[in-house]
PDB file of C-alpha atoms in Angstrom:
ATOM      1  CA  MET A   1      12.458  11.707 -11.458  1.00 73.00           C
ATOM      2  CA  VAL A   2      15.630   9.573 -10.223  1.00 85.00           C
ATOM      3  CA  TYR A   3      14.333   6.064  -9.887  1.00 95.00           C
ATOM      4  CA  THR A   4      11.189   4.005 -10.205  1.00 97.00           C
ATOM      5  CA  ILE A   5      11.110   1.180  -7.711  1.00 98.00           C
ATOM      6  CA  ASP A   6       9.966  -1.888  -9.889  1.00 95.00           C
ATOM      7  CA  THR A   7      11.841  -4.483  -7.735  1.00 97.00           C
ATOM      8  CA  PRO A   8       9.458  -7.360  -6.289  1.00 98.00           C
ATOM      9  CA  TRP A   9       7.297  -6.716  -3.471  1.00 98.00           C
ATOM     10  CA  LYS A  10       6.668  -9.088  -0.609  1.00 98.00           C
ATOM     11  CA  VAL A  11       3.296  -8.330   0.822  1.00 98.00           C
ATOM     12  CA  THR A  12       2.120  -9.825   4.225  1.00 97.00           C
ATOM     13  CA  PHE A  13      -1.366  -9.320   5.089  1.00 97.00           C
ATOM     14  CA  GLU A  14      -2.592  -8.923   8.656  1.00 94.00           C
ATOM     15  CA  VAL A  15      -2.993 -12.134  10.405  1.00 88.00           C
ATOM     16  CA  GLY A  16      -6.589 -12.659  11.420  1.00 82.00           C
ATOM     17  CA  LYS A  17      -8.266 -10.708   9.201  1.00 83.00           C
ATOM     18  CA  ARG A  18      -9.238 -13.643   6.715  1.00 81.00           C
ATOM     19  CA  GLY A  19      -6.368 -12.572   4.301  1.00 84.00           C
ATOM     20  CA  MET A  20      -3.513 -14.446   3.088  1.00 89.00           C
ATOM     21  CA  GLU A  21      -1.911 -16.801   5.839  1.00 90.00           C
ATOM     22  CA  THR A  22       1.804 -16.431   4.350  1.00 95.00           C
ATOM     23  CA  PRO A  23       3.360 -13.484   2.356  1.00 97.00           C
ATOM     24  CA  VAL A  24       2.918 -13.335  -1.067  1.00 97.00           C
ATOM     25  CA  VAL A  25       5.657 -11.994  -3.782  1.00 98.00           C
ATOM     26  CA  TRP A  26       4.461  -9.744  -6.591  1.00 98.00           C
ATOM     27  CA  SER A  27       6.714  -8.703  -9.291  1.00 97.00           C
ATOM     28  CA  HIS A  28       4.836  -5.635  -9.672  1.00 97.00           C
ATOM     29  CA  LEU A  29       2.236  -3.764  -7.768  1.00 98.00           C
ATOM     30  CA  LYS A  30      -1.343  -4.567  -8.485  1.00 97.00           C
ATOM     31  CA  ASP A  31      -4.942  -3.620  -7.059  1.00 98.00           C
ATOM     32  CA  TRP A  32      -6.247  -6.262  -4.554  1.00 97.00           C
ATOM     33  CA  ILE A  33      -9.585  -6.425  -6.158  1.00 97.00           C
ATOM     34  CA  ASN A  34      -8.101  -7.620  -9.329  1.00 97.00           C
ATOM     35  CA  SER A  35      -6.860 -10.690  -7.530  1.00 97.00           C
ATOM     36  CA  ASP A  36      -7.942 -14.287  -8.462  1.00 96.00           C
ATOM     37  CA  ASP A  37      -7.731 -15.132  -4.688  1.00 95.00           C
ATOM     38  CA  ASP A  38     -10.747 -14.031  -2.697  1.00 94.00           C
ATOM     39  CA  LYS A  39      -8.584 -13.904   0.351  1.00 94.00           C
ATOM     40  CA  ILE A  40      -6.720 -10.806  -1.204  1.00 96.00           C
ATOM     41  CA  LYS A  41      -9.836  -9.354  -3.227  1.00 96.00           C
ATOM     42  CA  TYR A  42     -12.029  -9.184  -0.170  1.00 95.00           C
ATOM     43  CA  PHE A  43      -9.310  -8.429   2.342  1.00 96.00           C
ATOM     44  CA  SER A  44      -9.922  -5.525   4.974  1.00 94.00           C
ATOM     45  CA  GLY A  45      -6.936  -4.477   7.194  1.00 95.00           C
ATOM     46  CA  GLN A  46      -3.453  -3.726   6.865  1.00 96.00           C
ATOM     47  CA  ALA A  47      -0.718  -5.133   4.576  1.00 98.00           C
ATOM     48  CA  VAL A  48       2.898  -4.611   4.796  1.00 98.00           C
ATOM     49  CA  TYR A  49       4.753  -4.248   1.197  1.00 98.00           C
ATOM     50  CA  GLU A  50       8.586  -4.942   1.612  1.00 98.00           C
ATOM     51  CA  THR A  51      11.331  -4.437  -1.125  1.00 98.00           C
ATOM     52  CA  GLU A  52      14.790  -3.432  -1.543  1.00 98.00           C
ATOM     53  CA  PHE A  53      16.138  -1.222  -4.155  1.00 97.00           C
ATOM     54  CA  VAL A  54      19.679   0.069  -5.434  1.00 97.00           C
ATOM     55  CA  LEU A  55      20.442   3.754  -5.955  1.00 96.00           C
ATOM     56  CA  GLU A  56      24.016   4.114  -8.088  1.00 94.00           C
ATOM     57  CA  GLU A  57      23.735   7.645  -7.375  1.00 91.00           C
ATOM     58  CA  LEU A  58      22.390  10.127  -4.773  1.00 92.00           C
ATOM     59  CA  PRO A  59      21.479  13.526  -6.350  1.00 91.00           C
ATOM     60  CA  GLN A  60      22.461  16.519  -3.942  1.00 92.00           C
ATOM     61  CA  LYS A  61      18.879  17.554  -4.078  1.00 94.00           C
ATOM     62  CA  ASN A  62      15.523  17.232  -2.069  1.00 96.00           C
ATOM     63  CA  LEU A  63      14.631  13.527  -2.538  1.00 97.00           C
ATOM     64  CA  TYR A  64      10.953  12.440  -2.207  1.00 97.00           C
ATOM     65  CA  LEU A  65       9.508   9.052  -2.119  1.00 98.00           C
ATOM     66  CA  ASP A  66       6.164   9.297  -4.278  1.00 97.00           C
ATOM     67  CA  LEU A  67       3.845   6.576  -3.753  1.00 98.00           C
ATOM     68  CA  GLY A  68       1.724   7.118  -7.091  1.00 97.00           C
ATOM     69  CA  SER A  69      -1.904   6.017  -5.772  1.00 97.00           C
ATOM     70  CA  VAL A  70      -2.796   4.477  -2.273  1.00 98.00           C
ATOM     71  CA  MET A  71      -6.041   3.144  -1.491  1.00 96.00           C
ATOM     72  CA  VAL A  72      -6.543   4.236   1.415  1.00 94.00           C
ATOM     73  CA  MET A  73      -3.591   5.272   3.376  1.00 97.00           C
ATOM     74  CA  ALA A  74       0.166   4.342   4.074  1.00 98.00           C
ATOM     75  CA  LYS A  75       2.870   4.867   6.593  1.00 98.00           C
ATOM     76  CA  VAL A  76       6.628   4.491   5.289  1.00 98.00           C
ATOM     77  CA  THR A  77       9.822   3.203   6.917  1.00 98.00           C
ATOM     78  CA  LEU A  78      13.012   3.658   4.814  1.00 98.00           C
ATOM     79  CA  ASN A  79      16.230   1.900   5.953  1.00 98.00           C
ATOM     80  CA  GLY A  80      14.823   1.353   9.472  1.00 98.00           C
ATOM     81  CA  HIS A  81      13.641   4.856  10.156  1.00 98.00           C
ATOM     82  CA  TYR A  82      10.205   5.915  10.270  1.00 98.00           C
ATOM     83  CA  VAL A  83       9.519   8.621   7.540  1.00 97.00           C
ATOM     84  CA  GLY A  84       5.909   9.429   7.997  1.00 97.00           C
ATOM     85  CA  GLY A  85       2.437   8.785   6.920  1.00 97.00           C
ATOM     86  CA  VAL A  86       0.197   9.793   3.826  1.00 97.00           C
ATOM     87  CA  TRP A  87      -3.909   9.662   3.422  1.00 95.00           C
ATOM     88  CA  THR A  88      -4.412  12.201   0.586  1.00 95.00           C
ATOM     89  CA  TYR A  89      -2.966  12.934  -2.650  1.00 93.00           C
ATOM     90  CA  PRO A  90      -0.086  13.652  -3.322  1.00 93.00           C
ATOM     91  CA  TYR A  91       1.110  10.366  -1.672  1.00 96.00           C
ATOM     92  CA  ARG A  92       4.615  11.928  -1.238  1.00 96.00           C
ATOM     93  CA  MET A  93       6.871  12.441   1.481  1.00 96.00           C
ATOM     94  CA  ASN A  94      10.507  14.102   1.904  1.00 97.00           C
ATOM     95  CA  VAL A  95      13.070  11.133   2.166  1.00 97.00           C
ATOM     96  CA  THR A  96      16.376  13.092   1.651  1.00 96.00           C
ATOM     97  CA  ASP A  97      17.646  12.139   5.012  1.00 96.00           C
ATOM     98  CA  TYR A  98      16.937   8.430   4.930  1.00 98.00           C
ATOM     99  CA  LEU A  99      17.919   7.460   1.364  1.00 97.00           C
ATOM    100  CA  LYS A 100      21.695   6.331   0.830  1.00 96.00           C
ATOM    101  CA  LYS A 101      23.788   5.319  -2.066  1.00 96.00           C
ATOM    102  CA  GLY A 102      23.716   1.705  -2.709  1.00 97.00           C
ATOM    103  CA  GLU A 103      21.236  -0.909  -1.288  1.00 98.00           C
ATOM    104  CA  ASN A 104      17.942   0.728   0.428  1.00 98.00           C
ATOM    105  CA  LYS A 105      15.268  -1.321   2.112  1.00 98.00           C
ATOM    106  CA  LEU A 106      11.618   0.130   1.997  1.00 98.00           C
ATOM    107  CA  GLU A 107       8.677  -0.721   3.958  1.00 98.00           C
ATOM    108  CA  ILE A 108       5.161   0.659   3.330  1.00 98.00           C
ATOM    109  CA  THR A 109       1.986  -0.473   5.355  1.00 98.00           C
ATOM    110  CA  VAL A 110      -1.103   0.271   3.698  1.00 98.00           C
ATOM    111  CA  VAL A 111      -4.586   0.243   5.549  1.00 97.00           C
ATOM    112  CA  ASN A 112      -7.789   0.084   3.366  1.00 96.00           C
ATOM    113  CA  ASN A 113     -11.385  -0.020   4.873  1.00 93.00           C
ATOM    114  CA  TRP A 114     -13.852  -2.462   5.272  1.00 94.00           C
ATOM    115  CA  GLN A 115     -16.094  -1.948   2.182  1.00 95.00           C
ATOM    116  CA  ASN A 116     -14.584  -4.797   0.101  1.00 95.00           C
ATOM    117  CA  ARG A 117     -14.743  -7.100   3.150  1.00 94.00           C
ATOM    118  CA  LEU A 118     -18.487  -6.207   3.889  1.00 95.00           C
ATOM    119  CA  ILE A 119     -19.094  -6.989   0.039  1.00 96.00           C
ATOM    120  CA  GLY A 120     -17.187 -10.180  -0.105  1.00 94.00           C
ATOM    121  CA  ASP A 121     -19.277 -11.441   2.967  1.00 93.00           C
ATOM    122  CA  GLN A 122     -22.628 -10.839   1.267  1.00 94.00           C
ATOM    123  CA  SER A 123     -21.787 -14.100  -0.775  1.00 91.00           C
ATOM    124  CA  LEU A 124     -21.347 -16.136   2.526  1.00 91.00           C
ATOM    125  CA  PRO A 125     -23.732 -17.874   4.329  1.00 93.00           C
ATOM    126  CA  GLU A 126     -24.707 -15.517   7.451  1.00 89.00           C
ATOM    127  CA  GLU A 127     -23.259 -17.360   9.982  1.00 91.00           C
ATOM    128  CA  GLN A 128     -19.822 -17.519   8.333  1.00 89.00           C
ATOM    129  CA  ARG A 129     -19.662 -13.579   7.860  1.00 88.00           C
ATOM    130  CA  PRO A 130     -16.829 -12.255  10.023  1.00 80.00           C
ATOM    131  CA  THR A 131     -18.175  -8.793   9.897  1.00 86.00           C
ATOM    132  CA  TRP A 132     -21.172  -7.217  11.203  1.00 83.00           C
ATOM    133  CA  THR A 133     -22.930  -3.861  10.866  1.00 89.00           C
ATOM    134  CA  THR A 134     -26.124  -2.479  11.640  1.00 91.00           C
ATOM    135  CA  ILE A 135     -26.512  -0.801   8.251  1.00 91.00           C
ATOM    136  CA  ASN A 136     -24.593  -2.391   5.275  1.00 91.00           C
ATOM    137  CA  PRO A 137     -25.516  -0.768   1.924  1.00 94.00           C
ATOM    138  CA  TRP A 138     -23.427  -2.997  -0.202  1.00 94.00           C
ATOM    139  CA  LYS A 139     -24.511  -6.419  -1.818  1.00 95.00           C
ATOM    140  CA  ALA A 140     -22.750  -9.191  -3.219  1.00 95.00           C
ATOM    141  CA  ASP A 141     -22.438  -7.436  -6.392  1.00 96.00           C
ATOM    142  CA  SER A 142     -21.805  -4.030  -5.605  1.00 97.00           C
ATOM    143  CA  PRO A 143     -18.546  -2.767  -7.164  1.00 97.00           C
ATOM    144  CA  LEU A 144     -15.531  -3.054  -4.813  1.00 97.00           C
ATOM    145  CA  GLN A 145     -13.126  -0.103  -4.024  1.00 97.00           C
ATOM    146  CA  SER A 146      -9.460  -0.229  -5.252  1.00 97.00           C
ATOM    147  CA  SER A 147      -7.387  -1.211  -2.475  1.00 98.00           C
ATOM    148  CA  GLY A 148      -3.731  -1.654  -1.718  1.00 98.00           C
ATOM    149  CA  LEU A 149      -0.423   0.168  -2.817  1.00 98.00           C
ATOM    150  CA  LEU A 150      -1.029   0.920  -6.741  1.00 98.00           C
ATOM    151  CA  GLY A 151       2.196   2.918  -7.661  1.00 97.00           C
ATOM    152  CA  PRO A 152       3.945   3.589  -9.297  1.00 97.00           C
ATOM    153  CA  VAL A 153       6.404   4.133  -6.643  1.00 98.00           C
ATOM    154  CA  GLU A 154       9.290   6.795  -7.338  1.00 97.00           C
ATOM    155  CA  ILE A 155      12.129   8.590  -5.989  1.00 97.00           C
ATOM    156  CA  GLN A 156      11.851  12.305  -7.244  1.00 96.00           C
ATOM    157  CA  ALA A 157      14.457  15.060  -7.023  1.00 95.00           C
ATOM    158  CA  PHE A 158      13.656  18.687  -6.677  1.00 92.00           C
ATOM    159  CA  ASP A 159      15.977  21.843  -6.406  1.00 84.00           C
ATOM    160  CA  TYR A 160      13.449  23.109  -3.773  1.00 80.00           C
ATOM    161  CA  GLU A 161      11.614  21.759  -0.772  1.00 78.00           C
ATOM    162  CA  ILE A 162       7.838  20.795  -1.435  1.00 78.00           C
ATOM    163  CA  THR A 163       5.471  22.165   0.769  1.00 68.00           C
ATOM    164  CA  LYS A 164       2.030  20.519   1.288  1.00 56.00           C
TER     165      LYS A 164
END
């Protein structure tokens, strides 16, 4: 490992999906289902995580961004360049061509599924439920599915190129 990205994250939830209306700033990554705010706990859609970090040295190796754990999928932009997307473990991609010595800007767009929204809606009056499906196997007390960028997010260096 070269660097753990533990800088604050600005998280912007998709507008119109009953999420937070303004971005939130978290000092560390967290599972949405552990939020005290129901707008985050039961959110379904996409959220954009943004942070900046500084690399003092840039090893002459193959460099990878490892997102740790993501629920459910993510796409990554680094220093204004689209790097790629991930939807299965390992949530890792080659960023050798995009990292730079000094300040780097990272943007990760995470999308979850609608399970938590359907569970959250079960505690609302029927006329206030924003989602609808012909079959909903979940109840208000069903366990929530982890969601969001869970991390840890790390830059890793290898002497060889990793293939999936």
